[in-house]
Short mmCIF file of C-alpha atoms in Angstrom, two decimals:
data_model
loop_
_atom_site.label_atom_id
_atom_site.label_comp_id
_atom_site.label_asym_id
_atom_site.label_seq_id
_atom_site.Cartn_x
_atom_site.Cartn_y
_atom_site.Cartn_z
CA UNK A 236 118.37 125.58 146.53
CA UNK A 237 120.31 123.68 143.18
CA UNK A 238 119.60 120.30 145.05
CA UNK A 239 116.26 120.86 144.86
CA UNK A 240 116.13 122.11 141.01
CA UNK A 241 118.19 119.16 139.95
CA UNK A 242 115.54 116.84 142.10
CA UNK A 243 112.80 118.87 139.88
CA UNK A 244 114.37 118.47 136.91
CA UNK A 245 115.77 115.29 136.76
CA UNK A 246 112.62 113.64 137.55
CA UNK A 247 110.31 115.46 135.37
CA UNK A 248 112.17 114.11 133.22
CA UNK A 249 111.87 110.38 133.98
CA UNK A 250 107.99 111.48 134.12
CA UNK A 251 108.43 111.66 129.72
CA UNK A 252 110.18 108.33 129.60
CA UNK A 253 107.51 105.22 128.87
CA UNK A 254 107.45 101.74 127.94
CA UNK A 255 103.82 101.28 127.19
CA UNK A 256 104.69 102.29 123.23
CA UNK A 257 103.09 99.85 121.41
CA UNK A 258 104.96 97.05 120.25
CA UNK A 259 103.71 96.95 116.94
CA UNK A 260 101.68 94.33 114.56
CA UNK A 261 101.17 90.97 115.04
CA UNK A 262 102.05 88.43 112.85
CA UNK A 263 98.40 87.53 112.39
CA UNK A 264 97.26 91.34 112.68
CA UNK A 265 99.55 91.99 109.51
CA UNK A 266 98.06 89.02 107.71
CA UNK A 267 94.38 89.84 108.57
CA UNK A 268 95.51 93.28 107.17
CA UNK A 269 97.08 91.92 103.95
CA UNK A 270 93.73 89.48 103.33
CA UNK A 271 91.55 93.04 103.41
CA UNK A 272 93.91 95.03 101.42
CA UNK A 273 93.91 92.35 98.24
CA UNK A 274 90.21 92.13 98.29
CA UNK A 275 89.77 96.20 98.40
CA UNK A 276 92.38 96.01 95.09
CA UNK A 277 89.82 92.38 93.70
CA UNK A 278 86.29 94.96 94.06
CA UNK A 279 88.43 98.17 92.75
CA UNK A 280 86.84 99.33 90.22
CA UNK A 281 89.02 101.50 87.03
CA UNK A 282 87.43 104.59 86.73
CA UNK A 283 88.45 105.02 83.45
CA UNK A 284 86.53 101.80 82.11
CA UNK A 285 82.79 103.16 83.53
CA UNK A 286 83.34 106.77 81.83
CA UNK A 287 81.84 106.06 77.91
CA UNK A 288 84.84 106.10 75.75
CA UNK A 289 83.15 107.37 72.97
CA UNK A 290 82.19 111.08 74.21
CA UNK A 291 82.12 113.40 70.80
CA UNK A 292 83.68 116.68 70.62
CA UNK A 293 80.74 117.91 71.52
CA UNK A 294 80.60 120.75 74.22
CA UNK A 295 78.10 119.47 76.51
CA UNK A 296 77.35 123.85 76.63
CA UNK A 297 75.85 123.82 73.43
CA UNK A 298 72.76 121.41 73.63
CA UNK A 299 71.31 123.28 76.51
CA UNK A 300 68.27 125.55 75.42
#
């Protein structure tokens, strides 16, 4: 009985290990991701540049009718 349990435990443990783990990015894939990141950074818009900078201290709620 102990041999059966020990064998079952060893088989279960062996089934948990796997050799098909991802190896990571290749050099070409890494270069493509870096190029894409550079393009996104170049196309990024500064939100402060889009917001009007000369907004007064008016409360927008005061202008309601």
